[in-house]
Amino acid sequence: MKIKVVYVGPIRTHTRTAEEVLEVAAGTTVSGLLALLCEHHGDGFRDSIFLDGGHLANFARVLLDGEDQYEAGGLERNLDGVQEVSILLIPSMAGGRF
Amino acid sequence: MAQVAPREAVREDVWIPTVCYMCYNACSILAHRVNGVVVKIEGDPKSPHNTGKCCAKGNAGLMSLYNPHRITTPLRRTNPQKGYKVDPGFEPISWDEALDIVADRLKKAREKDPRRIMLSSFDLHGLGAFGESFTSALGTHNVSSGPAGFFCGNGVHPITWMNHGTFYAEPDVDHCKYLILIGSQAGGAVHLNPLGIGARMAEARLKGMKLVVVDPMCCQMASKANDWIPIRPGTDTAFALGMLNVLLNDLGIFDAPFIKKFTNGAYLAGPDGKYIRHPDSGRPLVWDSGSGTPKGFDDATVVDPALEGSYEVDGVSCKPGFQLLKEHVALYPPARVEEITTVPAETILRIAREYGEAASIGSKIVIDGVELPYRPAHVDWSRGPSSHAHGMSAGVAIQLLNTVIGAVDVPGGHLGISGSGPNWAPYAGPDGLLTPSPDLVVFHQPYPPRKVKKPELYEAPELFPLAVYSRSLLPENLMHPEKYGLDYRIEVFIHARNNYMMQTIHPEIVAEAYRQIPFIVTFAHTMDPSTEMADIVFPDTHFLERLDCFPNRIRAFQLANGGYWYWMLRQPVSDPPPGVRHWVSVLFDIADRVGILPDYHRTLNHLLRLKGSNQLAADQKYTFEEVSDRWCKSKFGSEHDLEWFKKNGIHTEPKDVRHVYQLPFLNVRIPLYHEFFIKAGEDVKQVTQELGLHDWDTDDFEAIPHWRPCPAYKEKGEHDLFLINYKVPYHAQSYTFENAWLDDLTQGYPDARSVLMNTETARSKGIADGDEIVVESTNGYQSRAVARVAETIHPEVVAIMGTQGHWVDGQPMARGKGVHWNSMLEYDVKRIDKLSAALDACVKVKIVKT
Ligand code: SF4
C-alpha cells in the first residue's frame, strides 16, 4: 500500500525532502514504518527521533492523518487505511500541548 | 484664583478579569478601568489559583503600563559598533520596512542552514506552542528560554521530571506537619504559585505545621520559620546525605513497603554500579527473599524483594540499591557534615529525628472517600542548592529525603504539579522507571536518557543528557563554537522578554557573545541593555494590553492541590499605544513573509489540538484573535469560545484526588538508585574526549551523589566571603525595578540596596552598619555599596538582593541604584554543573571599608 510521509521541522535536514510517497506492506505498523525510514534516511534521522535505547523521543511526534499516534493506537497500530503520516520535530522550549 | 479642572464625567467604570504578568506566576486579577484608564488591580476571588490575592508587584502593574519610556515604534540600529554601554543610535522605521528586513535575513539564513536561526524568550505564558511551531517551521532547534536557565531550576526540574513526571513540585501544606525548605521560598511571594500556597501555608502554621528553613540568610521564609538553620553555601548535598545517614543508619526510619513497590531500591547492582540484568530479558534483577533467588523486578512471582544484604548472581557479587545507599550515606556522619556545612551535629541529629518521626510511616488518611498513604513531612528545595557547580547532586540528595520516607505524591508530601490528569499520566519506561506523559514535556527530560553526541545546537544539550536545559553554554559557544565541534554560526538571533546583559554574567562577556551574531531582532516593551544590542527592535505590548489563552500553563502554574483544574484568559484591558503589537502575533506576519505559514499552521494544529473546523488551513491567514478563538473552542467546546473567556476570565473543573496524589495509582517506580547516570557519564566522557574537552569533569555522574566543593572553596586570601543573591517579595527579575511604586517600596527598605553582612564578620573588618564599602569579586569586578550589618546572615556570607545596578538611559528610575550581582560571577566552563548545566553562583568576594 502507498503512504504519504510528510516531514515538518528540522527533521528535513536528514530527509532532504518535505514529503515522499512510500510503498509499504499491508499490516505495517507505525514502528515498522519508522524502522524503514531510519534505514532510508540514516543515523542522523534515527538519532533525531529516538532516545538512547530506542525509545521514541517526546519531541518527535508521529501523526496519522493528523492524529497523534499516542491517541491513535500507539506505535504498534497498523497503518492500514492511513493516507498520510506526518513526522514533526518539536523544539524543546516551553510550550507542550497544554 | 486658581482654576480647578472639572472632574471628567464617568463614562465607563468596569472591572475586567485578566491575568497578571509582573512575574511568571499567572495570578488571576481584576483590572479596574475608568474612562479607558486602568486605575486599580486586585486579585480575582473567583480563581482557585490566588484566591483573590495580589502581591505588591501585581498591584503595581499599572505603573509599568503607563511608563512614559515605552518603545512605541520599530527601531533600526545606525551604530554598527555593539557593546556594553555603547549607544546603538536607533532610528524609527515603519513596521513594513522592519518586517521586510527581518524576513529577508531569515530567508537568507534559512537557505544556508536553518540552524543559523535562534529564538530565545522567557515568555512562558504567551509563547509556548507558538514559539515551538514557529522555530519548527523555520527548521531550527536552536531555541532557548534564556537567562533564567543559567541558575534557576537546573537542579530542580530534572529531579521533578524523574520523580513526579512533571516540571515542578510543591509542598502539600494542607496535610503537612513538618516542612523543611532548603534554599527555597515556597510559600513566600517569590516562588512558584506563591499566593495560593502562601495563604494555605499561613493556615498550616496556625494549625501547628513545623517549618524549618535551611538557608545562608534569614530570608523571608526563614523569618517565619520555627527553625532557621544557617548553612555554608554549596553544602546542601552534605546536609541531605547527613540527614539520610541519621534516618537510615542511626534511627532505621524508612518506608520499606514504599521503597520496594515504588522505587528501584531493590534492584541489584554489581561491582561496576550497574544493574545485574536477566540474561534473556535484560530486565534488572531483584533478590527475592521469599524464594532465595534472583528474579526480574517485575516478575509476578516475587514474594519479597530484598532491600538489604549482599548477594551473588552467576558468580557476580551484588547488592540492592537501597543497601548501597545506606553504605554510602554512612560516609556522612554528623561530625563530618558539621565540618562541611557548619550546621552543628546535634542540629542535624535533632532535625533528622523530628523529620523521621513526623513522617508517621505506615499511616493512612481518607480524602474524598479514597484511602491514601499519609506522610506529613517532606523537603522542598529550589534555586539555593541548585545554582552551584554540583547543584544537581544536591537536588538528587534532597529528593532522597522525600523518597526514603515515601513522601512523594501522597498527602502531606511533595506533590508534582499536574503529572497526571484526566487523559494523561506518567508511565513505566525502560526498567520500569517513571517516564513523563509525552503531552507534558516541554523541555528535555533526563529519563529515558538522551543520546550523547557532538553538539549540533548552540546550547550544547547533547553534552548534558540529564539536564532539562543548558542555557549557560550559549555565550561560551557563541564565542568558541569550534571548541564544541559546531560547524556553523548563528546568523539571526530573535529574542523577547529576555535580558541576558543583566541577568546572566558580566555584561562585557555577554556583549562579546552578542557581537558574534550578525543580526539580532528584539521585541521589547522598554529599552534595556539587551535591547540595545539589537539591529531591529519591535515594540511589544504590556501585559495589560495582551491576549494570551491559558497563560497558567498546566505543568507549572496550577496548584497541585487547589481542588480544581483551571484555565484563564489574559485579555487586553487597555489599547496598546499606536504602533505597538503583541510580539507573538507578529510571528504570524513573519512566518507569512518567510513563506513558512503552512508548516507553522500544521504544527500549531497539532500542538494546540485544533480539531475539525477549528483547524488552521495551510495557506490561509488568521488574526491572533481568530487563532485564540479556535483554540478555546477546540479545547472546551463551542460554547466556551473567546468571548466566553473574555466575559468570565477563568474556566474551572474539579480535580480528582487521584490526580492530586498520583503515585499510589501508577504502576511506575522512581529512582532511589540513579544507575542510568553512570552510563550517561561514560558517554559524556567519551564524546568530550573526542572533542578534546579533556577537563570536562564527569565525576558527578554517579548512582548516589557525593558532596563536592564548588571551585570557590579553593579561593584563599583576601577574597574570604561567599557572595549570595536573594530575593524580596516585591521584585522579580530586573524589570520590576523600573516601576515607580516598586521603586518607592525599595527605597523604604534599607537592606534592599545594601550589601548584607554578619555583625561579627563586619566587626572583624572594622565595618559598621551604614559604612561605605567596596565589594570586589575574584573576577576583578568592583562595586561601591553601603554595608548593612545584622545577625541574620551566615558569618561567612555577604548578600545582595535581586538584579539591580541598571545602567541604560531607557530605565531612568532603576539606573545607578544597587549592586549588579551578576557582574561578580565567574564565567568558566569549569564552573558549570556537568549534570544540570547550572552556572555556579558560588563566588568569593573581598569587602573593604572605603
Ligand atoms: S505573584 Fe506574580 S503573577 Fe501573582 S500577583 Fe504577584 S506579580 Fe502578579
PDB file of N, CA, C and O in Angstrom, chain B residues 556-599:
ATOM      1  N   ALA B 556       2.964  23.891  35.351  1.00  0.00           N
ATOM      2  CA  ALA B 556       3.652  24.675  36.377  1.00  0.00           C
ATOM      3  C   ALA B 556       2.720  25.626  37.111  1.00  0.00           C
ATOM      4  O   ALA B 556       2.743  25.698  38.337  1.00  0.00           O
ATOM      5  N   PHE B 557       1.890  26.361  36.381  1.00  0.00           N
ATOM      6  CA  PHE B 557       1.153  27.446  37.019  1.00  0.00           C
ATOM      7  C   PHE B 557      -0.268  27.013  37.393  1.00  0.00           C
ATOM      8  O   PHE B 557      -1.258  27.644  37.063  1.00  0.00           O
ATOM      9  N   GLN B 558      -0.344  25.875  38.040  1.00  0.00           N
ATOM     10  CA  GLN B 558      -1.585  25.342  38.610  1.00  0.00           C
ATOM     11  C   GLN B 558      -1.207  24.895  40.004  1.00  0.00           C
ATOM     12  O   GLN B 558      -0.125  24.339  40.190  1.00  0.00           O
ATOM     13  N   LEU B 559      -2.086  25.058  40.954  1.00  0.00           N
ATOM     14  CA  LEU B 559      -1.797  24.493  42.269  1.00  0.00           C
ATOM     15  C   LEU B 559      -1.986  22.983  42.187  1.00  0.00           C
ATOM     16  O   LEU B 559      -3.003  22.513  41.667  1.00  0.00           O
ATOM     17  N   ALA B 560      -1.021  22.243  42.715  1.00  0.00           N
ATOM     18  CA  ALA B 560      -1.160  20.789  42.696  1.00  0.00           C
ATOM     19  C   ALA B 560      -2.387  20.372  43.496  1.00  0.00           C
ATOM     20  O   ALA B 560      -3.119  19.471  43.115  1.00  0.00           O
ATOM     21  N   ASN B 561      -2.597  21.051  44.608  1.00  0.00           N
ATOM     22  CA  ASN B 561      -3.690  20.661  45.487  1.00  0.00           C
ATOM     23  C   ASN B 561      -4.663  21.814  45.708  1.00  0.00           C
ATOM     24  O   ASN B 561      -5.010  22.145  46.834  1.00  0.00           O
ATOM     25  N   GLY B 562      -5.090  22.427  44.603  1.00  0.00           N
ATOM     26  CA  GLY B 562      -6.008  23.560  44.727  1.00  0.00           C
ATOM     27  C   GLY B 562      -7.463  23.153  44.587  1.00  0.00           C
ATOM     28  O   GLY B 562      -8.352  23.996  44.610  1.00  0.00           O
ATOM     29  N   GLY B 563      -7.714  21.855  44.396  1.00  0.00           N
ATOM     30  CA  GLY B 563      -9.094  21.377  44.297  1.00  0.00           C
ATOM     31  C   GLY B 563      -9.646  21.411  42.884  1.00  0.00           C
ATOM     32  O   GLY B 563     -10.661  20.782  42.593  1.00  0.00           O
ATOM     33  N   TYR B 564      -9.029  22.172  41.999  1.00  0.00           N
ATOM     34  CA  TYR B 564      -9.562  22.355  40.637  1.00  0.00           C
ATOM     35  C   TYR B 564      -8.445  22.345  39.606  1.00  0.00           C
ATOM     36  O   TYR B 564      -7.299  22.673  39.894  1.00  0.00           O
ATOM     37  N   TRP B 565      -8.856  22.020  38.390  1.00  0.00           N
ATOM     38  CA  TRP B 565      -8.086  22.417  37.210  1.00  0.00           C
ATOM     39  C   TRP B 565      -8.614  23.780  36.810  1.00  0.00           C
ATOM     40  O   TRP B 565      -9.806  24.055  36.988  1.00  0.00           O
ATOM     41  N   TYR B 566      -7.781  24.625  36.266  1.00  0.00           N
ATOM     42  CA  TYR B 566      -8.302  25.921  35.822  1.00  0.00           C
ATOM     43  C   TYR B 566      -7.511  26.450  34.638  1.00  0.00           C
ATOM     44  O   TYR B 566      -6.310  26.210  34.510  1.00  0.00           O
ATOM     45  N   TRP B 567      -8.227  27.145  33.781  1.00  0.00           N
ATOM     46  CA  TRP B 567      -7.642  27.741  32.585  1.00  0.00           C
ATOM     47  C   TRP B 567      -8.125  29.180  32.508  1.00  0.00           C
ATOM     48  O   TRP B 567      -9.331  29.444  32.580  1.00  0.00           O
ATOM     49  N   MET B 568      -7.188  30.099  32.396  1.00  0.00           N
ATOM     50  CA  MET B 568      -7.551  31.516  32.420  1.00  0.00           C
ATOM     51  C   MET B 568      -7.310  32.159  31.045  1.00  0.00           C
ATOM     52  O   MET B 568      -6.599  31.606  30.218  1.00  0.00           O
ATOM     53  N   LEU B 569      -7.855  33.336  30.908  1.00  0.00           N
ATOM     54  CA  LEU B 569      -7.559  34.138  29.718  1.00  0.00           C
ATOM     55  C   LEU B 569      -6.913  35.449  30.159  1.00  0.00           C
ATOM     56  O   LEU B 569      -7.425  36.125  31.057  1.00  0.00           O
ATOM     57  N   ARG B 570      -5.802  35.781  29.535  1.00  0.00           N
ATOM     58  CA  ARG B 570      -5.291  37.154  29.691  1.00  0.00           C
ATOM     59  C   ARG B 570      -5.844  37.949  28.520  1.00  0.00           C
ATOM     60  O   ARG B 570      -5.673  37.558  27.368  1.00  0.00           O
ATOM     61  N   GLN B 571      -6.539  39.035  28.810  1.00  0.00           N
ATOM     62  CA  GLN B 571      -7.128  39.827  27.734  1.00  0.00           C
ATOM     63  C   GLN B 571      -6.709  41.291  27.884  1.00  0.00           C
ATOM     64  O   GLN B 571      -6.417  41.763  28.984  1.00  0.00           O
ATOM     65  N   PRO B 572      -6.697  41.995  26.768  1.00  0.00           N
ATOM     66  CA  PRO B 572      -6.315  43.407  26.841  1.00  0.00           C
ATOM     67  C   PRO B 572      -7.339  44.197  27.657  1.00  0.00           C
ATOM     68  O   PRO B 572      -8.545  44.064  27.423  1.00  0.00           O
ATOM     69  N   VAL B 573      -6.875  44.977  28.597  1.00  0.00           N
ATOM     70  CA  VAL B 573      -7.778  45.878  29.321  1.00  0.00           C
ATOM     71  C   VAL B 573      -7.467  47.324  28.958  1.00  0.00           C
ATOM     72  O   VAL B 573      -8.104  48.252  29.439  1.00  0.00           O
ATOM     73  N   SER B 574      -6.462  47.474  28.118  1.00  0.00           N
ATOM     74  CA  SER B 574      -6.097  48.802  27.653  1.00  0.00           C
ATOM     75  C   SER B 574      -5.589  48.656  26.225  1.00  0.00           C
ATOM     76  O   SER B 574      -4.916  47.661  25.906  1.00  0.00           O
ATOM     77  N   ASP B 575      -5.932  49.623  25.356  1.00  0.00           N
ATOM     78  CA  ASP B 575      -5.405  49.551  23.984  1.00  0.00           C
ATOM     79  C   ASP B 575      -3.918  49.859  24.014  1.00  0.00           C
ATOM     80  O   ASP B 575      -3.497  50.794  24.696  1.00  0.00           O
ATOM     81  N   PRO B 576      -3.127  49.091  23.253  1.00  0.00           N
ATOM     82  CA  PRO B 576      -1.708  49.452  23.190  1.00  0.00           C
ATOM     83  C   PRO B 576      -1.528  50.802  22.494  1.00  0.00           C
ATOM     84  O   PRO B 576      -2.384  51.203  21.698  1.00  0.00           O
ATOM     85  N   PRO B 577      -0.453  51.513  22.781  1.00  0.00           N
ATOM     86  CA  PRO B 577      -0.193  52.748  22.037  1.00  0.00           C
ATOM     87  C   PRO B 577      -0.144  52.430  20.545  1.00  0.00           C
ATOM     88  O   PRO B 577       0.237  51.313  20.167  1.00  0.00           O
ATOM     89  N   PRO B 578      -0.513  53.382  19.694  1.00  0.00           N
ATOM     90  CA  PRO B 578      -0.484  53.117  18.252  1.00  0.00           C
ATOM     91  C   PRO B 578       0.900  52.600  17.846  1.00  0.00           C
ATOM     92  O   PRO B 578       1.915  53.117  18.304  1.00  0.00           O
ATOM     93  N   GLY B 579       0.906  51.540  17.030  1.00  0.00           N
ATOM     94  CA  GLY B 579       2.192  51.017  16.549  1.00  0.00           C
ATOM     95  C   GLY B 579       2.780  49.940  17.430  1.00  0.00           C
ATOM     96  O   GLY B 579       3.834  49.392  17.119  1.00  0.00           O
ATOM     97  N   VAL B 580       2.115  49.609  18.535  1.00  0.00           N
ATOM     98  CA  VAL B 580       2.644  48.571  19.432  1.00  0.00           C
ATOM     99  C   VAL B 580       1.817  47.301  19.236  1.00  0.00           C
ATOM    100  O   VAL B 580       0.596  47.359  19.205  1.00  0.00           O
ATOM    101  N   ARG B 581       2.513  46.147  19.085  1.00  0.00           N
ATOM    102  CA  ARG B 581       1.799  44.881  18.840  1.00  0.00           C
ATOM    103  C   ARG B 581       2.311  43.777  19.746  1.00  0.00           C
ATOM    104  O   ARG B 581       3.502  43.730  20.079  1.00  0.00           O
ATOM    105  N   HIS B 582       1.418  42.852  20.099  1.00  0.00           N
ATOM    106  CA  HIS B 582       1.788  41.661  20.873  1.00  0.00           C
ATOM    107  C   HIS B 582       2.764  40.852  20.029  1.00  0.00           C
ATOM    108  O   HIS B 582       2.449  40.440  18.907  1.00  0.00           O
ATOM    109  N   TRP B 583       3.928  40.592  20.579  1.00  0.00           N
ATOM    110  CA  TRP B 583       5.002  40.039  19.744  1.00  0.00           C
ATOM    111  C   TRP B 583       4.662  38.654  19.205  1.00  0.00           C
ATOM    112  O   TRP B 583       5.084  38.307  18.101  1.00  0.00           O
ATOM    113  N   VAL B 584       3.882  37.869  19.939  1.00  0.00           N
ATOM    114  CA  VAL B 584       3.576  36.521  19.453  1.00  0.00           C
ATOM    115  C   VAL B 584       2.704  36.621  18.189  1.00  0.00           C
ATOM    116  O   VAL B 584       2.841  35.832  17.260  1.00  0.00           O
ATOM    117  N   SER B 585       1.840  37.643  18.150  1.00  0.00           N
ATOM    118  CA  SER B 585       1.001  37.810  16.949  1.00  0.00           C
ATOM    119  C   SER B 585       1.860  38.212  15.748  1.00  0.00           C
ATOM    120  O   SER B 585       1.527  37.895  14.606  1.00  0.00           O
ATOM    121  N   VAL B 586       2.974  38.872  16.003  1.00  0.00           N
ATOM    122  CA  VAL B 586       3.855  39.305  14.898  1.00  0.00           C
ATOM    123  C   VAL B 586       4.529  38.090  14.244  1.00  0.00           C
ATOM    124  O   VAL B 586       4.884  38.123  13.066  1.00  0.00           O
ATOM    125  N   LEU B 587       4.682  36.999  15.001  1.00  0.00           N
ATOM    126  CA  LEU B 587       5.315  35.808  14.437  1.00  0.00           C
ATOM    127  C   LEU B 587       4.539  35.296  13.218  1.00  0.00           C
ATOM    128  O   LEU B 587       5.114  34.749  12.280  1.00  0.00           O
ATOM    129  N   PHE B 588       3.203  35.476  13.235  1.00  0.00           N
ATOM    130  CA  PHE B 588       2.397  35.046  12.084  1.00  0.00           C
ATOM    131  C   PHE B 588       2.775  35.851  10.835  1.00  0.00           C
ATOM    132  O   PHE B 588       2.883  35.304   9.746  1.00  0.00           O
ATOM    133  N   ASP B 589       2.955  37.162  11.019  1.00  0.00           N
ATOM    134  CA  ASP B 589       3.341  38.011   9.876  1.00  0.00           C
ATOM    135  C   ASP B 589       4.713  37.615   9.344  1.00  0.00           C
ATOM    136  O   ASP B 589       4.939  37.570   8.136  1.00  0.00           O
ATOM    137  N   ILE B 590       5.613  37.341  10.265  1.00  0.00           N
ATOM    138  CA  ILE B 590       6.967  36.961   9.840  1.00  0.00           C
ATOM    139  C   ILE B 590       6.912  35.623   9.103  1.00  0.00           C
ATOM    140  O   ILE B 590       7.510  35.454   8.040  1.00  0.00           O
ATOM    141  N   ALA B 591       6.141  34.673   9.680  1.00  0.00           N
ATOM    142  CA  ALA B 591       6.021  33.348   9.038  1.00  0.00           C
ATOM    143  C   ALA B 591       5.497  33.499   7.615  1.00  0.00           C
ATOM    144  O   ALA B 591       5.969  32.838   6.684  1.00  0.00           O
ATOM    145  N   ASP B 592       4.524  34.388   7.442  1.00  0.00           N
ATOM    146  CA  ASP B 592       3.943  34.609   6.117  1.00  0.00           C
ATOM    147  C   ASP B 592       4.998  35.172   5.172  1.00  0.00           C
ATOM    148  O   ASP B 592       5.170  34.684   4.045  1.00  0.00           O
ATOM    149  N   ARG B 593       5.734  36.173   5.631  1.00  0.00           N
ATOM    150  CA  ARG B 593       6.739  36.793   4.742  1.00  0.00           C
ATOM    151  C   ARG B 593       7.898  35.849   4.421  1.00  0.00           C
ATOM    152  O   ARG B 593       8.519  35.960   3.380  1.00  0.00           O
ATOM    153  N   VAL B 594       8.194  34.935   5.351  1.00  0.00           N
ATOM    154  CA  VAL B 594       9.291  33.988   5.096  1.00  0.00           C
ATOM    155  C   VAL B 594       8.797  32.820   4.235  1.00  0.00           C
ATOM    156  O   VAL B 594       9.595  32.097   3.631  1.00  0.00           O
ATOM    157  N   GLY B 595       7.466  32.624   4.178  1.00  0.00           N
ATOM    158  CA  GLY B 595       6.914  31.530   3.366  1.00  0.00           C
ATOM    159  C   GLY B 595       6.798  30.216   4.122  1.00  0.00           C
ATOM    160  O   GLY B 595       6.830  29.145   3.511  1.00  0.00           O
ATOM    161  N   ILE B 596       6.654  30.272   5.438  1.00  0.00           N
ATOM    162  CA  ILE B 596       6.578  29.028   6.212  1.00  0.00           C
ATOM    163  C   ILE B 596       5.210  28.871   6.887  1.00  0.00           C
ATOM    164  O   ILE B 596       5.051  28.043   7.784  1.00  0.00           O
ATOM    165  N   LEU B 597       4.237  29.684   6.448  1.00  0.00           N
ATOM    166  CA  LEU B 597       2.931  29.653   7.112  1.00  0.00           C
ATOM    167  C   LEU B 597       2.297  28.248   7.110  1.00  0.00           C
ATOM    168  O   LEU B 597       1.768  27.816   8.149  1.00  0.00           O
ATOM    169  N   PRO B 598       2.345  27.493   6.001  1.00  0.00           N
ATOM    170  CA  PRO B 598       1.708  26.160   6.025  1.00  0.00           C
ATOM    171  C   PRO B 598       2.282  25.258   7.117  1.00  0.00           C
ATOM    172  O   PRO B 598       1.536  24.612   7.846  1.00  0.00           O
ATOM    173  N   ASP B 599       3.605  25.214   7.231  1.00  0.00           N
ATOM    174  CA  ASP B 599       4.199  24.368   8.282  1.00  0.00           C
ATOM    175  C   ASP B 599       3.909  24.929   9.670  1.00  0.00           C
ATOM    176  O   ASP B 599       3.744  24.178  10.634  1.00  0.00           O
TER     177      ASP B 599
END
